[in-house]
Tab-separated table of N, CA and C in Angstrom:
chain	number	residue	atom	x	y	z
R	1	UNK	N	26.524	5.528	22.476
R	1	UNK	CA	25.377	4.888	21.892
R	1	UNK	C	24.095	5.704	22.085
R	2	UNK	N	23.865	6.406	23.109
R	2	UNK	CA	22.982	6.999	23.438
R	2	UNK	C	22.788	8.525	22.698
R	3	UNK	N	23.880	8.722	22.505
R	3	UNK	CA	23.785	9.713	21.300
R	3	UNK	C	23.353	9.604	20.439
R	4	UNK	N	22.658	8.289	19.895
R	4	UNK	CA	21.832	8.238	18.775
R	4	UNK	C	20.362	8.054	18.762
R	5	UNK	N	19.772	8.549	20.239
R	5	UNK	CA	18.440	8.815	20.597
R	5	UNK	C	17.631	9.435	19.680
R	6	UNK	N	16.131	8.438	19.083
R	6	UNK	CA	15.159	8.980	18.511
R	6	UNK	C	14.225	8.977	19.321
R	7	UNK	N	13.561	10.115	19.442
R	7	UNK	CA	12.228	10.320	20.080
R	7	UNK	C	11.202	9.836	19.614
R	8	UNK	N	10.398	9.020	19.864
R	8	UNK	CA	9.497	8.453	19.322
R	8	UNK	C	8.158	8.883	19.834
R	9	UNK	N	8.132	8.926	21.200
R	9	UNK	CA	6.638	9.414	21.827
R	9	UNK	C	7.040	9.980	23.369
R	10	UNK	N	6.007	10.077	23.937
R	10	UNK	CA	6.319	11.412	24.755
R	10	UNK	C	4.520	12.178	25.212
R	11	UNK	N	4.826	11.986	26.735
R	11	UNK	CA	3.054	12.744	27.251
R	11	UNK	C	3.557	12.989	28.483
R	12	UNK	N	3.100	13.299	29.452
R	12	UNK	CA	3.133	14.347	30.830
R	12	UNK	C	4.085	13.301	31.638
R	13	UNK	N	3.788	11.733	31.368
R	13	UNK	CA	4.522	10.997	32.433
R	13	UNK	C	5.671	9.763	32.141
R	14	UNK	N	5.553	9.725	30.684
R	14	UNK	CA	6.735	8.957	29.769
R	14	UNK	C	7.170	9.618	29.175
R	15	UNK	N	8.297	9.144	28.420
R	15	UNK	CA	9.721	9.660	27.240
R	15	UNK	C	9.694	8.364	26.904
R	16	UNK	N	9.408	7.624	25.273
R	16	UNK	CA	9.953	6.670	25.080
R	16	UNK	C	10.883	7.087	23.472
R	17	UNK	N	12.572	6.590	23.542
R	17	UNK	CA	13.260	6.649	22.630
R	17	UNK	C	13.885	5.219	22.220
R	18	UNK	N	14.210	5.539	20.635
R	18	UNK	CA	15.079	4.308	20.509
R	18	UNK	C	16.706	4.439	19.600
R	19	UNK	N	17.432	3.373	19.791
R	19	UNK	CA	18.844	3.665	19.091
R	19	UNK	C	18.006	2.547	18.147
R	20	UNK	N	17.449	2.895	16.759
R	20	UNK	CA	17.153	1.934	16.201
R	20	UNK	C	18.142	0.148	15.860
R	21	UNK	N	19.478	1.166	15.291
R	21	UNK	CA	20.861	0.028	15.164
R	21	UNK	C	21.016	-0.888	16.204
R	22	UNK	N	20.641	-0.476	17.016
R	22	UNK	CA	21.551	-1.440	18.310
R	22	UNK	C	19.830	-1.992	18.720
R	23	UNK	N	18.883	-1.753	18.083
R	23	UNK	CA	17.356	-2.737	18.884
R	23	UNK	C	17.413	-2.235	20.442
R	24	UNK	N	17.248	-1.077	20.211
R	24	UNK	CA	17.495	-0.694	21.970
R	24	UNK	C	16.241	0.778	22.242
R	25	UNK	N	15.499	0.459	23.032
R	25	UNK	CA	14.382	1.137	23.956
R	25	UNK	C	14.598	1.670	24.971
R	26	UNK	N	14.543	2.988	25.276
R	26	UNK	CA	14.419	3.512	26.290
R	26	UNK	C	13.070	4.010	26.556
R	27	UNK	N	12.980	3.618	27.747
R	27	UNK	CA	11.446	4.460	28.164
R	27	UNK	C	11.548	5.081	29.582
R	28	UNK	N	11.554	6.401	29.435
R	28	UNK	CA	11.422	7.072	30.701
R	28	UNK	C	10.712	7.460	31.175
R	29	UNK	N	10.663	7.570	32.503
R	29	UNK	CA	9.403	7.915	33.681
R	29	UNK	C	9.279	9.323	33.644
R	30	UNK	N	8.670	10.312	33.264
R	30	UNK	CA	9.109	11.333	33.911
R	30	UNK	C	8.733	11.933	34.906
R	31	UNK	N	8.006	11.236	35.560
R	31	UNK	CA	7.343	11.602	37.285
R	31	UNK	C	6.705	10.255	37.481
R	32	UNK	N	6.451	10.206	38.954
R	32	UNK	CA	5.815	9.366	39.844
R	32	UNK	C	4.719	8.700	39.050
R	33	UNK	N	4.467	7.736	38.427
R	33	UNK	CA	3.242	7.442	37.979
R	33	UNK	C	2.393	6.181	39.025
R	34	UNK	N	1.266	6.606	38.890
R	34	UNK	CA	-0.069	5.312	39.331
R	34	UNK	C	0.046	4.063	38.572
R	35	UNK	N	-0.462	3.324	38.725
R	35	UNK	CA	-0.773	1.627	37.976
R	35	UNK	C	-1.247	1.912	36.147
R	36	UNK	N	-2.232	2.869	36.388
R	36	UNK	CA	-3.165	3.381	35.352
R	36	UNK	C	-2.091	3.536	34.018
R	37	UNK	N	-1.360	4.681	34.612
R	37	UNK	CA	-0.262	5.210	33.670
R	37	UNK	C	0.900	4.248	33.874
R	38	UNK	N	1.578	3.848	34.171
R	38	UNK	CA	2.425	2.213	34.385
R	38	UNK	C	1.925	1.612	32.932
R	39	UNK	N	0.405	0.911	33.418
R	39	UNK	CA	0.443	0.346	32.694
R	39	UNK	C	0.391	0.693	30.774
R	40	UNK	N	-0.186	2.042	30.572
R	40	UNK	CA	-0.285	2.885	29.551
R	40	UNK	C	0.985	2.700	28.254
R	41	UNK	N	1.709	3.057	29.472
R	41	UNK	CA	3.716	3.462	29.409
R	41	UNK	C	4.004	2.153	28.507
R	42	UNK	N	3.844	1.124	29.344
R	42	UNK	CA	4.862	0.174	29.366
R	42	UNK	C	3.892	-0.828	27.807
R	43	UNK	N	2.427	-0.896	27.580
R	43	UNK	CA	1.774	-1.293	26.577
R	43	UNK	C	2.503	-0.069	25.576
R	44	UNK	N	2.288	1.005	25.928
R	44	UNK	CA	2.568	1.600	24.266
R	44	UNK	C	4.444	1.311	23.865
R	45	UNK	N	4.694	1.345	24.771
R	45	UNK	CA	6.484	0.551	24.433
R	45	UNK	C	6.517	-0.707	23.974
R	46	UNK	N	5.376	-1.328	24.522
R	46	UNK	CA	5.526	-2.931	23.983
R	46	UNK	C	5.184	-2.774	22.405
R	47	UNK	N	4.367	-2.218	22.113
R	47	UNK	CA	3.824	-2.152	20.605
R	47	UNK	C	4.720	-1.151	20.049
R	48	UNK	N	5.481	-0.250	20.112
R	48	UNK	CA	6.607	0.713	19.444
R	48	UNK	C	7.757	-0.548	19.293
R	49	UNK	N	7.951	-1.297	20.868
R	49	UNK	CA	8.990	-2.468	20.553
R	49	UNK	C	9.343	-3.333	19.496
R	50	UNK	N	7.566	-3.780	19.169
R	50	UNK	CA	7.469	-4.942	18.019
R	50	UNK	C	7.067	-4.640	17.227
R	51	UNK	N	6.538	-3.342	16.611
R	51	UNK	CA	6.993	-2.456	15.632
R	51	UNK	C	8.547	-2.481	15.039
R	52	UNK	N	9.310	-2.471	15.920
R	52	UNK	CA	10.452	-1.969	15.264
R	52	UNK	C	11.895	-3.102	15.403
R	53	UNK	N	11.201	-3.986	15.974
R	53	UNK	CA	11.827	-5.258	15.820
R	53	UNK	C	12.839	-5.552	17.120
R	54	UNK	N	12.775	-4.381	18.198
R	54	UNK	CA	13.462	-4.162	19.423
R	54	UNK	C	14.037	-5.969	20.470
R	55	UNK	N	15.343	-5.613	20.754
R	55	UNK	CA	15.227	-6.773	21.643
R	55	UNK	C	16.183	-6.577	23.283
R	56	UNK	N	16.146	-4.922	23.114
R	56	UNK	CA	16.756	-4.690	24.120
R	56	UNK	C	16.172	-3.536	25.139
R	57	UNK	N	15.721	-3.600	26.431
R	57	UNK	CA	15.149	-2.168	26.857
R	57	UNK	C	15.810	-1.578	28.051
R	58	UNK	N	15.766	-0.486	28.250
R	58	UNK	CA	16.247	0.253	29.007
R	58	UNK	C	15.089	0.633	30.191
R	59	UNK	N	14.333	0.861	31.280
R	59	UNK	CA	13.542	1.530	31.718
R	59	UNK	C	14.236	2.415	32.790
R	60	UNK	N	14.093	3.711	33.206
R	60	UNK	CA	14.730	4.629	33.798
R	60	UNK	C	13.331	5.108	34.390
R	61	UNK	N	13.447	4.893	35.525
R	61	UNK	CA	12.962	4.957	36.780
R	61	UNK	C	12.920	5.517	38.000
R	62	UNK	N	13.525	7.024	37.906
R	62	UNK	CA	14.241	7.678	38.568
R	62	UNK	C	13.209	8.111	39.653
R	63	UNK	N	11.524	7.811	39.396
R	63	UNK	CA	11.268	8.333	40.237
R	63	UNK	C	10.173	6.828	41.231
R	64	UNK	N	11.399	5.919	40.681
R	64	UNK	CA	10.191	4.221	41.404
R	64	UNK	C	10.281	4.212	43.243
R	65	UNK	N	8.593	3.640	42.821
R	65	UNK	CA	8.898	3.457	44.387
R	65	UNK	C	7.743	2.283	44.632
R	66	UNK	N	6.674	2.751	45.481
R	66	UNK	CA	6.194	1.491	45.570
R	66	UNK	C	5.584	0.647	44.890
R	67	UNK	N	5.146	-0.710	44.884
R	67	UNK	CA	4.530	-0.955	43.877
R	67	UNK	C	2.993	-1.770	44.202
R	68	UNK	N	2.010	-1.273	43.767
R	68	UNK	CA	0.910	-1.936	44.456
R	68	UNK	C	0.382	-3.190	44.548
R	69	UNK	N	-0.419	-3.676	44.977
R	69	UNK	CA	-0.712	-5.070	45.005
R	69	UNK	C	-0.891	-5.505	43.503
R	70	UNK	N	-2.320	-4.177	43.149
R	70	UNK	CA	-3.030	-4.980	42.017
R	70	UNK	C	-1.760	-4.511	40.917
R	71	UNK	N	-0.825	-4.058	40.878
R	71	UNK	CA	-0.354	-3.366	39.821
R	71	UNK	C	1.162	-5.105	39.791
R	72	UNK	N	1.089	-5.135	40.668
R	72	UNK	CA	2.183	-6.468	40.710
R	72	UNK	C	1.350	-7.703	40.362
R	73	UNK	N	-0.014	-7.590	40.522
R	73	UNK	CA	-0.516	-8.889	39.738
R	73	UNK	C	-0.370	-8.482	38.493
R	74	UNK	N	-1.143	-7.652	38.021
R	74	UNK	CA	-1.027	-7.343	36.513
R	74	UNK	C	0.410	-7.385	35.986
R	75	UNK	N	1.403	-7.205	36.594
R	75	UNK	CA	3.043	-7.444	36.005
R	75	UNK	C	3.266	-9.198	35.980
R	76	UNK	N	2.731	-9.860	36.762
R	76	UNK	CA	3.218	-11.182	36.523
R	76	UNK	C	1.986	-12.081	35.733
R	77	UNK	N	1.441	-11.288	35.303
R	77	UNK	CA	0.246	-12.233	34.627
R	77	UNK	C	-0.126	-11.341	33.176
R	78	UNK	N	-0.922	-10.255	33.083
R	78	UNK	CA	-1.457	-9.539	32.047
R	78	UNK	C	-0.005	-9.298	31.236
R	79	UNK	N	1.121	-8.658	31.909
R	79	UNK	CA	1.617	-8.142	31.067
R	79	UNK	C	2.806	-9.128	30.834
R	80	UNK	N	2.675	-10.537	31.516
R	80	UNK	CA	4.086	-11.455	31.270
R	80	UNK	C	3.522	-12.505	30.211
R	81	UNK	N	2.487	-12.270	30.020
R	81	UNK	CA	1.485	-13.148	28.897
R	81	UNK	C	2.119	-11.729	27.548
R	82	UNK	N	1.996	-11.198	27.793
R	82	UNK	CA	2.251	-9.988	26.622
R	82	UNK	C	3.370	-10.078	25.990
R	83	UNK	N	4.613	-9.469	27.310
R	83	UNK	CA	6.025	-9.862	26.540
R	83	UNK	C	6.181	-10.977	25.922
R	84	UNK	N	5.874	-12.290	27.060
R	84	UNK	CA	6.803	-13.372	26.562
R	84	UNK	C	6.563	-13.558	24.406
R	85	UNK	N	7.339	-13.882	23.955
R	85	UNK	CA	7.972	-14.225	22.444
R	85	UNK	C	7.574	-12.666	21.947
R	86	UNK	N	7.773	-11.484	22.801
R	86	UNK	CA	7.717	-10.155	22.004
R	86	UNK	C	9.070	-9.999	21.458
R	87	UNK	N	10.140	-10.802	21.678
R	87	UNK	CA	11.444	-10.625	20.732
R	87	UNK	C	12.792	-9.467	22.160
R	88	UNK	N	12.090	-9.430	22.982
R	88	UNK	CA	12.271	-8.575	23.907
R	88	UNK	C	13.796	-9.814	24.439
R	89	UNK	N	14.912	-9.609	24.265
R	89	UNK	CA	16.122	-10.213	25.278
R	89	UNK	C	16.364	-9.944	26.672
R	90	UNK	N	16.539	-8.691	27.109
R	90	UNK	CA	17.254	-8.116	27.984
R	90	UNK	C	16.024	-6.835	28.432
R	91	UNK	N	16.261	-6.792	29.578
R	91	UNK	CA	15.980	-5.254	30.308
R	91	UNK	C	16.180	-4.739	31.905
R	92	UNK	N	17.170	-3.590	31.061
R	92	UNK	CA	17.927	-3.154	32.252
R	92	UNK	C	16.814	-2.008	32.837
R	93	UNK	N	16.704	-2.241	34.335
R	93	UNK	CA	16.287	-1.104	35.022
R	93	UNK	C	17.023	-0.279	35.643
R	94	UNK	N	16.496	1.087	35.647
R	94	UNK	CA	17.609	2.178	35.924
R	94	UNK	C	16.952	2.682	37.274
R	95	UNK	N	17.140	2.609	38.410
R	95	UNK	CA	17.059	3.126	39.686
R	95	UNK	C	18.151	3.729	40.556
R	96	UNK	N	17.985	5.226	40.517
R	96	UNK	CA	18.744	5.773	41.174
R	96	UNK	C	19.389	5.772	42.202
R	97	UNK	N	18.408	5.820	43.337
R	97	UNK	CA	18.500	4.710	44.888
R	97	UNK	C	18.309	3.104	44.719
R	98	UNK	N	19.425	2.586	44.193
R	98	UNK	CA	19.327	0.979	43.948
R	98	UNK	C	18.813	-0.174	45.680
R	99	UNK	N	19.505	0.885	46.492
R	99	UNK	CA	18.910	-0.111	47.435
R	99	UNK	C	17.804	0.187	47.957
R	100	UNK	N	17.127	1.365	47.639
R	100	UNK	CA	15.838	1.358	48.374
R	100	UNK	C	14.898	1.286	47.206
R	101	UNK	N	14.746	0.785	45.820
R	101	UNK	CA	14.200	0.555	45.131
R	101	UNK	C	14.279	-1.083	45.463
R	102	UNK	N	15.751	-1.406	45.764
R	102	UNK	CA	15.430	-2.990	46.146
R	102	UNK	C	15.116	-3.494	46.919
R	103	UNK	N	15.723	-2.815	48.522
R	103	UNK	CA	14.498	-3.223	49.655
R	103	UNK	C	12.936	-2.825	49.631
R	104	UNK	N	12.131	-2.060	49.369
R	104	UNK	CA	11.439	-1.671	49.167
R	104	UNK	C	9.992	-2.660	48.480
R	105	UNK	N	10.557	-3.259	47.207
R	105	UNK	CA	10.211	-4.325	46.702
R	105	UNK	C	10.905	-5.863	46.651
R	106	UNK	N	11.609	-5.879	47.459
R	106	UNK	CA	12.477	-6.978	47.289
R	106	UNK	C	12.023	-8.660	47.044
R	107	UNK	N	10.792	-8.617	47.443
R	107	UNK	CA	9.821	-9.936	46.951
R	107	UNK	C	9.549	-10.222	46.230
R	108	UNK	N	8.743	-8.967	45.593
R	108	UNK	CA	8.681	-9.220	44.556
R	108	UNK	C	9.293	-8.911	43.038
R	109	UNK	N	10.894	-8.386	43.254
R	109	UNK	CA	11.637	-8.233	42.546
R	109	UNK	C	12.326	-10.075	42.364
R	110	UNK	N	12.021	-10.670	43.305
R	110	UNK	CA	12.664	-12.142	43.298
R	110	UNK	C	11.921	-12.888	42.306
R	111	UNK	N	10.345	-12.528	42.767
R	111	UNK	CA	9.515	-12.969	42.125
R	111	UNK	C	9.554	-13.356	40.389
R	112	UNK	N	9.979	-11.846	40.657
R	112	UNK	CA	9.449	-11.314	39.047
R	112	UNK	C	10.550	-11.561	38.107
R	113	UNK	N	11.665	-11.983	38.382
R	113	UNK	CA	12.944	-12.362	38.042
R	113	UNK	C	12.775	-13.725	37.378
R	114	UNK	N	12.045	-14.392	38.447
R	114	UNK	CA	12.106	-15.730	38.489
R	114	UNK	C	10.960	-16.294	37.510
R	115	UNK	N	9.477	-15.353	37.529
R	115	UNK	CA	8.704	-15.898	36.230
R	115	UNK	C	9.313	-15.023	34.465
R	116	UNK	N	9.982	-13.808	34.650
R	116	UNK	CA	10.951	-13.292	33.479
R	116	UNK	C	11.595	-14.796	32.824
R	117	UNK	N	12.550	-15.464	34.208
R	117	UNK	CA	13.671	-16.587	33.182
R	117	UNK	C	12.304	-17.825	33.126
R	118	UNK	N	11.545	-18.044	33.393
R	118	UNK	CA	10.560	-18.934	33.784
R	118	UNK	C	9.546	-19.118	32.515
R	119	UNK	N	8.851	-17.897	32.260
R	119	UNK	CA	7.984	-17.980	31.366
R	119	UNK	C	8.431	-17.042	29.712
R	120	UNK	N	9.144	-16.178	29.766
R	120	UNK	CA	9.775	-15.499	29.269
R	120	UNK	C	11.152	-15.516	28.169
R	121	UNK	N	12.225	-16.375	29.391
R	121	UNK	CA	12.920	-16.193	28.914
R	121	UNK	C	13.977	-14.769	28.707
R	122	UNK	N	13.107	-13.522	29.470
R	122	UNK	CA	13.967	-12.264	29.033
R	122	UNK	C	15.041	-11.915	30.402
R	123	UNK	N	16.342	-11.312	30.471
R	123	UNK	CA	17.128	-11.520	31.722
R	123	UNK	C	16.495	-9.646	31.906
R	124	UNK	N	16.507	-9.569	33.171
R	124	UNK	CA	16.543	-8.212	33.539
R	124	UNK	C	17.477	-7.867	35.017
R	125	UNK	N	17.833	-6.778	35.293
R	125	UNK	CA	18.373	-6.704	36.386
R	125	UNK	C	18.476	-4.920	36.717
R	126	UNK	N	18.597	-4.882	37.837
R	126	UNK	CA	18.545	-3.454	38.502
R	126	UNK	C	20.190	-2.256	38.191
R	127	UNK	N	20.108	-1.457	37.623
R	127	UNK	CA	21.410	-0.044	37.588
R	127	UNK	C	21.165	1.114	38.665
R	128	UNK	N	22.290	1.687	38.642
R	128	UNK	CA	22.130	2.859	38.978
R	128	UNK	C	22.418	4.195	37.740
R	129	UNK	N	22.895	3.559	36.883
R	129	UNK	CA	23.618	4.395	35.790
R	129	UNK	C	23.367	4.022	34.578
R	130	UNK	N	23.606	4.588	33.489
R	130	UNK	CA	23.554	4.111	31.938
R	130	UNK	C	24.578	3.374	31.854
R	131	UNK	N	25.642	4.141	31.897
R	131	UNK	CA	27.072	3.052	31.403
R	131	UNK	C	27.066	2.201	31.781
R	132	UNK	N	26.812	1.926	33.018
R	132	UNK	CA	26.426	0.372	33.742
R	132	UNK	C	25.766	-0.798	33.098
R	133	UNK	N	24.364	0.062	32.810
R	133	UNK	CA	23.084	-0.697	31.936
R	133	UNK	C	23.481	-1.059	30.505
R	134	UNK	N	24.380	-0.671	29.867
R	134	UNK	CA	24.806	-0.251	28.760
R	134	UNK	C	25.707	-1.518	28.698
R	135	UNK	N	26.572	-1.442	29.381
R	135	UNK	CA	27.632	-2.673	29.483
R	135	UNK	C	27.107	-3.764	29.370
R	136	UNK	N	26.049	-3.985	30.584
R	136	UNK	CA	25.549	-5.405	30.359
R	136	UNK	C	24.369	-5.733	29.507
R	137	UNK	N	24.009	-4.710	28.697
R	137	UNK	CA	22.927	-5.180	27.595
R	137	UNK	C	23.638	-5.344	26.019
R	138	UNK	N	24.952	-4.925	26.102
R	138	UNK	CA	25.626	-5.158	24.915
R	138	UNK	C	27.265	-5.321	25.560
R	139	UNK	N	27.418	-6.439	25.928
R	139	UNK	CA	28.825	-6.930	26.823
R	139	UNK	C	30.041	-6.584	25.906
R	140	UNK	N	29.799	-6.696	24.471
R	140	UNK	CA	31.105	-6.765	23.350
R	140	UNK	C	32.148	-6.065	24.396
């Protein structure tokens, strides 16, 4: 599936592609980013998303780590007012070190789970791999 990657956009600290057929987003990290660029990333994916009628995302994260105070308010408020009815189903996160991406944040990964099915409606959950992520965003 991933073989049918379109590049869509692309700057010093994202990669965002899509498999148009399958409504599927990838957006990659490509280095360590601040809140600033976080938040940049993840707005210009939201609007490429509902542009193109997307209801599935991928985020690859290879280089996550902590996450800041103010940058975790802005995830459960600015930007959960945003998604919710963006058409958005599913999103798999891709973390390389799955358990120290999950201890690390583990609060507020509970958190954020819980206002996703809460206000949202969208399921997300943590990978280490594509095929993994892949499986459970299209189970057939």
């Amino acid at each position: 599936m991933l073989d049918n990657l379109l590049q869509v956009y692309q700057n010093d600290f994202a990669t965002i592609s899509l498999v148009v057929e399958e409504f599927l987003l990838v957006l990659e990290w490509r280095r360590h980013v601040d809140f600033a660029e976080r938040k940049e990333g993840l707005l210009i994916a939201l609007t490429i998303s509902k542009e193109n009628k997307i209801n599935y995302w991928i985020i690859d994260d290879l280089y996550h780590g902590y996450i800041s105070f103010e940058e975790k308010e802005w995830l459960l408020s600015e930007w959960m007012q945003r998604i919710s009815g963006s058409g958005i189903q599913k999103i798999a996160y891709l973390a390389r070190d799955y358990f120290s991406a999950l201890a690390v944040n583990l609060d507020f990964r509970v958190r954020i789970i819980t206002e996703y099915m809460e206000r949202s409606k969208i399921e997300n959950e943590i990978f280490i791999d594509y095929p993994t992520a892949l499986t459970w965003l299209f189970p057939e």
